């Protein structure tokens, strides 16, 4: 299990994650999407999928239903239950029969479904349709401060000319601070707003993320200021 294959053909067309435990089906889907110029990563189970999700959220997800460990319906439910992914387009891959009926009974929350064996032309057409639907919203949402440039929809960060690779939480934290530069936020507030109400962590979590974020931003890391007794801000000056 784990991350199985990783192909990269085109950039910016919208990353697709696939969760499918049958290697033959998985490889065929990956091959088809790549051939159509779409960037995709495939995982054999939910565990590998969530691990990838914690690093980068894709533009589209395809979920098989019968999987080892957590099944496709459960994955979908968790995606819909989180603010960050509640509107992420999801295509369910289903066999005919009981699970097919369940997908059709819309309460599953899927945006679309494909019945296995999946027709490859159809797969590409459906994927592209959903990617088009989500893309027009805010294509150029960019935050800039000094040398730091954040492209929010593209989930990319550069310092000067250099690309910086951040985890999802580091990225969210940076965006949060950048949206209100020179405003001081307490650790409690950052924890609440960036990690969410239901997060059971400690404020120390904020400190460790600030530390790694500063390190990754290299020279621009010093723009994240510790305000003694209060918290953190991004800005110039003391
Ligand atoms: Ca399966």
Short mmCIF file of N, CA and C in Angstrom, two decimals, residues 111-223:
data_model
loop_
_atom_site.label_atom_id
_atom_site.label_comp_id
_atom_site.label_asym_id
_atom_site.label_seq_id
_atom_site.Cartn_x
_atom_site.Cartn_y
_atom_site.Cartn_z
N UNK A 111 -20.00 14.44 -6.12
CA UNK A 111 -20.35 15.34 -7.22
C UNK A 111 -20.67 14.57 -8.49
N UNK A 112 -20.09 13.40 -8.60
CA UNK A 112 -20.31 12.59 -9.79
C UNK A 112 -19.90 11.17 -9.47
N UNK A 113 -20.20 10.24 -10.36
CA UNK A 113 -19.80 8.86 -10.13
C UNK A 113 -19.50 8.21 -11.47
N UNK A 114 -18.69 7.21 -11.43
CA UNK A 114 -18.38 6.43 -12.63
C UNK A 114 -18.55 4.96 -12.28
N UNK A 115 -19.18 4.23 -13.17
CA UNK A 115 -19.42 2.82 -12.91
C UNK A 115 -18.29 2.00 -13.52
N UNK A 116 -17.74 1.11 -12.71
CA UNK A 116 -16.66 0.25 -13.20
C UNK A 116 -17.20 -0.94 -13.99
N UNK A 117 -16.57 -1.41 -15.03
CA UNK A 117 -15.30 -0.90 -15.56
C UNK A 117 -15.48 0.49 -16.19
N UNK A 118 -14.58 1.39 -15.82
CA UNK A 118 -14.72 2.78 -16.22
C UNK A 118 -14.25 2.97 -17.66
N UNK A 119 -15.07 3.62 -18.46
CA UNK A 119 -14.66 3.98 -19.81
C UNK A 119 -13.67 5.13 -19.74
N UNK A 120 -12.54 4.98 -20.42
CA UNK A 120 -11.46 5.95 -20.25
C UNK A 120 -11.79 7.32 -20.83
N UNK A 121 -12.49 7.35 -21.95
CA UNK A 121 -12.88 8.64 -22.52
C UNK A 121 -13.81 9.37 -21.55
N UNK A 122 -14.70 8.59 -20.97
CA UNK A 122 -15.67 9.16 -20.06
C UNK A 122 -14.98 9.69 -18.79
N UNK A 123 -14.02 8.92 -18.32
CA UNK A 123 -13.26 9.32 -17.13
C UNK A 123 -12.62 10.69 -17.32
N UNK A 124 -11.97 10.88 -18.45
CA UNK A 124 -11.29 12.14 -18.72
C UNK A 124 -12.31 13.28 -18.88
N UNK A 125 -13.39 12.98 -19.59
CA UNK A 125 -14.41 14.00 -19.81
C UNK A 125 -15.02 14.48 -18.49
N UNK A 126 -15.33 13.54 -17.61
CA UNK A 126 -15.94 13.90 -16.31
C UNK A 126 -14.96 14.66 -15.44
N UNK A 127 -13.71 14.20 -15.44
CA UNK A 127 -12.69 14.88 -14.63
C UNK A 127 -12.51 16.32 -15.11
N UNK A 128 -12.41 16.49 -16.40
CA UNK A 128 -12.20 17.84 -16.94
C UNK A 128 -13.41 18.74 -16.66
N UNK A 129 -14.60 18.17 -16.75
CA UNK A 129 -15.80 18.96 -16.49
C UNK A 129 -15.80 19.49 -15.06
N UNK A 130 -15.43 18.62 -14.11
CA UNK A 130 -15.42 19.06 -12.71
C UNK A 130 -14.29 20.05 -12.44
N UNK A 131 -13.14 19.85 -13.08
CA UNK A 131 -12.02 20.76 -12.89
C UNK A 131 -12.39 22.14 -13.44
N UNK A 132 -13.07 22.18 -14.55
CA UNK A 132 -13.50 23.46 -15.13
C UNK A 132 -14.46 24.16 -14.21
N UNK A 133 -15.31 23.38 -13.60
CA UNK A 133 -16.33 23.96 -12.74
C UNK A 133 -15.72 24.67 -11.52
N UNK A 134 -14.64 24.12 -11.02
CA UNK A 134 -14.06 24.72 -9.81
C UNK A 134 -13.03 25.79 -10.09
N UNK A 135 -12.48 25.81 -11.29
CA UNK A 135 -11.35 26.70 -11.50
C UNK A 135 -11.64 28.18 -11.66
N UNK A 136 -12.74 28.59 -12.29
CA UNK A 136 -12.85 30.01 -12.62
C UNK A 136 -12.91 30.96 -11.42
N UNK A 137 -13.25 30.44 -10.25
CA UNK A 137 -13.52 31.31 -9.11
C UNK A 137 -12.50 32.42 -8.85
N UNK A 138 -11.32 32.06 -8.45
CA UNK A 138 -10.36 33.07 -8.00
C UNK A 138 -8.97 32.65 -8.44
N UNK A 139 -8.74 32.81 -9.70
CA UNK A 139 -7.52 32.29 -10.28
C UNK A 139 -6.25 33.02 -9.87
N UNK A 140 -6.40 34.28 -9.56
CA UNK A 140 -5.18 35.06 -9.33
C UNK A 140 -5.07 35.63 -7.94
N UNK A 141 -5.60 34.89 -7.00
CA UNK A 141 -5.54 35.41 -5.65
C UNK A 141 -4.13 35.27 -5.09
N UNK A 142 -3.47 36.38 -5.02
CA UNK A 142 -2.07 36.37 -4.61
C UNK A 142 -1.85 37.34 -3.46
N UNK A 143 -1.12 36.88 -2.45
CA UNK A 143 -0.74 37.75 -1.34
C UNK A 143 0.75 38.02 -1.43
N UNK A 144 1.13 39.28 -1.31
CA UNK A 144 2.55 39.60 -1.36
C UNK A 144 2.94 40.48 -0.19
N UNK A 145 4.07 40.16 0.38
CA UNK A 145 4.62 41.01 1.42
C UNK A 145 6.15 40.91 1.35
N UNK A 146 6.78 42.04 1.09
CA UNK A 146 8.24 42.03 0.89
C UNK A 146 8.62 40.97 -0.14
N UNK A 147 9.47 40.02 0.25
CA UNK A 147 9.92 38.99 -0.69
C UNK A 147 8.98 37.79 -0.78
N UNK A 148 7.97 37.78 0.10
CA UNK A 148 7.09 36.60 0.16
C UNK A 148 5.94 36.77 -0.82
N UNK A 149 5.72 35.75 -1.63
CA UNK A 149 4.60 35.78 -2.55
C UNK A 149 3.82 34.48 -2.42
N UNK A 150 2.52 34.59 -2.12
CA UNK A 150 1.70 33.41 -1.92
C UNK A 150 0.59 33.39 -2.95
N UNK A 151 0.53 32.32 -3.70
CA UNK A 151 -0.57 32.11 -4.63
C UNK A 151 -1.54 31.15 -3.95
N UNK A 152 -2.69 31.67 -3.55
CA UNK A 152 -3.59 30.87 -2.72
C UNK A 152 -4.22 29.71 -3.49
N UNK A 153 -4.85 29.96 -4.63
CA UNK A 153 -5.44 28.79 -5.34
C UNK A 153 -4.39 27.78 -5.78
N UNK A 154 -3.22 28.27 -6.15
CA UNK A 154 -2.16 27.35 -6.60
C UNK A 154 -1.42 26.72 -5.45
N UNK A 155 -1.71 27.21 -4.23
CA UNK A 155 -1.08 26.68 -3.04
C UNK A 155 0.45 26.74 -3.12
N UNK A 156 0.97 27.80 -3.71
CA UNK A 156 2.42 27.87 -3.84
C UNK A 156 2.95 29.14 -3.18
N UNK A 157 4.15 29.01 -2.65
CA UNK A 157 4.80 30.11 -1.95
C UNK A 157 6.19 30.30 -2.53
N UNK A 158 6.55 31.54 -2.82
CA UNK A 158 7.92 31.80 -3.21
C UNK A 158 8.50 32.90 -2.33
N UNK A 159 9.79 32.80 -2.10
CA UNK A 159 10.54 33.86 -1.43
C UNK A 159 11.58 34.31 -2.44
N UNK A 160 11.45 35.53 -2.90
CA UNK A 160 12.29 35.96 -4.01
C UNK A 160 11.93 35.11 -5.22
N UNK A 161 12.92 34.45 -5.76
CA UNK A 161 12.66 33.60 -6.94
C UNK A 161 12.46 32.14 -6.54
N UNK A 162 12.71 31.86 -5.28
CA UNK A 162 12.75 30.46 -4.86
C UNK A 162 11.43 29.94 -4.32
N UNK A 163 11.02 28.79 -4.81
CA UNK A 163 9.80 28.17 -4.33
C UNK A 163 10.03 27.54 -2.96
N UNK A 164 9.05 27.69 -2.09
CA UNK A 164 9.15 27.15 -0.74
C UNK A 164 8.07 26.10 -0.57
N UNK A 165 8.44 24.95 -0.03
CA UNK A 165 7.47 23.87 0.14
C UNK A 165 6.95 23.86 1.58
N UNK A 166 5.68 24.15 1.74
CA UNK A 166 5.10 24.20 3.07
C UNK A 166 4.07 23.09 3.26
N UNK A 167 3.89 22.67 4.51
CA UNK A 167 2.79 21.76 4.80
C UNK A 167 1.50 22.58 4.78
N UNK A 168 0.39 21.90 4.80
CA UNK A 168 -0.90 22.56 4.75
C UNK A 168 -1.07 23.56 5.89
N UNK A 169 -0.71 23.16 7.08
CA UNK A 169 -0.90 24.04 8.24
C UNK A 169 0.05 25.23 8.19
N UNK A 170 1.27 24.99 7.78
CA UNK A 170 2.22 26.11 7.65
C UNK A 170 1.70 27.11 6.63
N UNK A 171 1.15 26.58 5.55
CA UNK A 171 0.60 27.43 4.50
C UNK A 171 -0.57 28.26 5.05
N UNK A 172 -1.49 27.60 5.73
CA UNK A 172 -2.66 28.29 6.28
C UNK A 172 -2.25 29.37 7.28
N UNK A 173 -1.26 29.02 8.08
CA UNK A 173 -0.77 29.96 9.08
C UNK A 173 -0.18 31.21 8.42
N UNK A 174 0.61 30.98 7.40
CA UNK A 174 1.24 32.09 6.67
C UNK A 174 0.17 32.98 6.02
N UNK A 175 -0.80 32.36 5.37
CA UNK A 175 -1.87 33.12 4.71
C UNK A 175 -2.65 33.94 5.75
N UNK A 176 -2.92 33.31 6.88
CA UNK A 176 -3.67 33.99 7.94
C UNK A 176 -2.93 35.23 8.42
N UNK A 177 -1.66 35.09 8.66
CA UNK A 177 -0.86 36.24 9.13
C UNK A 177 -0.74 37.31 8.05
N UNK A 178 -0.57 36.87 6.81
CA UNK A 178 -0.38 37.82 5.70
C UNK A 178 -1.63 38.63 5.41
N UNK A 179 -2.77 38.04 5.67
CA UNK A 179 -4.02 38.76 5.36
C UNK A 179 -4.19 39.98 6.25
N UNK A 180 -3.57 39.95 7.44
CA UNK A 180 -3.61 41.13 8.30
C UNK A 180 -2.20 41.42 8.79
N UNK A 181 -1.40 41.93 7.89
CA UNK A 181 -0.02 42.20 8.28
C UNK A 181 0.03 43.26 9.38
N UNK A 182 1.05 43.13 10.19
CA UNK A 182 1.25 44.04 11.32
C UNK A 182 0.19 43.95 12.40
N UNK A 183 -0.64 42.92 12.35
CA UNK A 183 -1.60 42.69 13.44
C UNK A 183 -1.06 41.54 14.29
N UNK A 184 -1.10 41.74 15.60
CA UNK A 184 -0.60 40.70 16.50
C UNK A 184 -1.73 39.73 16.83
N UNK A 185 -1.44 38.44 16.69
CA UNK A 185 -2.42 37.42 17.03
C UNK A 185 -1.90 36.58 18.19
N UNK A 186 -2.77 36.30 19.15
CA UNK A 186 -2.36 35.43 20.26
C UNK A 186 -2.29 33.99 19.77
N UNK A 187 -1.57 33.18 20.50
CA UNK A 187 -1.48 31.76 20.15
C UNK A 187 -2.85 31.10 20.17
N UNK A 188 -3.66 31.50 21.13
CA UNK A 188 -5.00 30.91 21.25
C UNK A 188 -5.84 31.23 20.01
N UNK A 189 -5.73 32.47 19.57
CA UNK A 189 -6.52 32.87 18.40
C UNK A 189 -6.05 32.13 17.14
N UNK A 190 -4.73 32.01 16.99
CA UNK A 190 -4.19 31.30 15.83
C UNK A 190 -4.65 29.84 15.85
N UNK A 191 -4.61 29.27 17.04
CA UNK A 191 -5.01 27.87 17.18
C UNK A 191 -6.48 27.70 16.79
N UNK A 192 -7.28 28.64 17.24
CA UNK A 192 -8.72 28.58 16.98
C UNK A 192 -9.01 28.79 15.49
N UNK A 193 -8.37 29.80 14.89
CA UNK A 193 -8.72 30.17 13.52
C UNK A 193 -8.00 29.35 12.46
N UNK A 194 -6.78 28.94 12.74
CA UNK A 194 -6.03 28.20 11.73
C UNK A 194 -6.25 26.70 11.89
N UNK A 195 -6.31 26.24 13.12
CA UNK A 195 -6.47 24.79 13.35
C UNK A 195 -7.95 24.40 13.48
N UNK A 196 -8.77 25.35 13.87
CA UNK A 196 -10.20 25.05 13.96
C UNK A 196 -10.64 24.75 15.38
N UNK A 197 -11.91 24.96 15.62
CA UNK A 197 -12.48 24.81 16.96
C UNK A 197 -12.25 23.42 17.53
N UNK A 198 -12.36 22.44 16.66
CA UNK A 198 -12.35 21.08 17.14
C UNK A 198 -10.93 20.55 17.39
N UNK A 199 -9.95 21.41 17.15
CA UNK A 199 -8.58 20.94 17.35
C UNK A 199 -8.25 20.89 18.83
N UNK A 200 -7.72 19.74 19.25
CA UNK A 200 -7.50 19.54 20.68
C UNK A 200 -6.05 19.82 21.11
N UNK A 201 -5.31 20.48 20.26
CA UNK A 201 -3.90 20.67 20.54
C UNK A 201 -3.62 21.76 21.57
N UNK A 202 -2.32 21.98 21.77
CA UNK A 202 -1.90 23.01 22.71
C UNK A 202 -1.31 24.17 21.94
N UNK A 203 -1.18 25.30 22.61
CA UNK A 203 -0.65 26.49 21.94
C UNK A 203 0.81 26.27 21.52
N UNK A 204 1.45 25.28 22.11
CA UNK A 204 2.82 24.95 21.72
C UNK A 204 2.89 24.54 20.24
N UNK A 205 1.77 23.96 19.77
CA UNK A 205 1.67 23.59 18.36
C UNK A 205 1.93 24.81 17.48
N UNK A 206 1.37 25.95 17.88
CA UNK A 206 1.56 27.18 17.12
C UNK A 206 3.04 27.55 17.09
N UNK A 207 3.68 27.47 18.24
CA UNK A 207 5.10 27.83 18.32
C UNK A 207 5.96 26.96 17.40
N UNK A 208 5.68 25.67 17.39
CA UNK A 208 6.51 24.78 16.56
C UNK A 208 6.28 25.06 15.07
N UNK A 209 5.04 25.37 14.72
CA UNK A 209 4.77 25.68 13.31
C UNK A 209 5.40 27.01 12.89
N UNK A 210 5.36 27.98 13.78
CA UNK A 210 6.01 29.27 13.49
C UNK A 210 7.50 29.04 13.27
N UNK A 211 8.07 28.19 14.10
CA UNK A 211 9.50 27.91 14.02
C UNK A 211 9.87 27.28 12.67
N UNK A 212 9.13 26.27 12.27
CA UNK A 212 9.46 25.63 10.99
C UNK A 212 9.14 26.55 9.82
N UNK A 213 8.07 27.33 9.95
CA UNK A 213 7.71 28.26 8.89
C UNK A 213 8.81 29.30 8.69
N UNK A 214 9.31 29.84 9.80
CA UNK A 214 10.42 30.80 9.70
C UNK A 214 11.62 30.19 9.00
N UNK A 215 11.92 28.95 9.38
CA UNK A 215 13.07 28.28 8.79
C UNK A 215 12.91 28.11 7.29
N UNK A 216 11.72 27.70 6.89
CA UNK A 216 11.48 27.45 5.47
C UNK A 216 11.47 28.74 4.65
N UNK A 217 11.07 29.83 5.27
CA UNK A 217 11.03 31.11 4.54
C UNK A 217 12.42 31.74 4.43
N UNK A 218 13.39 31.06 5.06
CA UNK A 218 14.78 31.54 5.02
C UNK A 218 14.89 33.01 5.37
N UNK A 219 15.46 33.81 4.46
CA UNK A 219 15.73 35.21 4.79
C UNK A 219 14.45 35.97 5.16
N UNK A 220 13.33 35.55 4.59
CA UNK A 220 12.07 36.25 4.88
C UNK A 220 11.45 35.79 6.19
N UNK A 221 12.04 34.76 6.80
CA UNK A 221 11.51 34.23 8.06
C UNK A 221 11.48 35.26 9.17
N UNK A 222 12.42 36.18 9.11
CA UNK A 222 12.49 37.19 10.18
C UNK A 222 11.32 38.19 10.12
N UNK A 223 10.56 38.14 9.05
CA UNK A 223 9.37 39.00 8.97
C UNK A 223 8.27 38.53 9.91
#
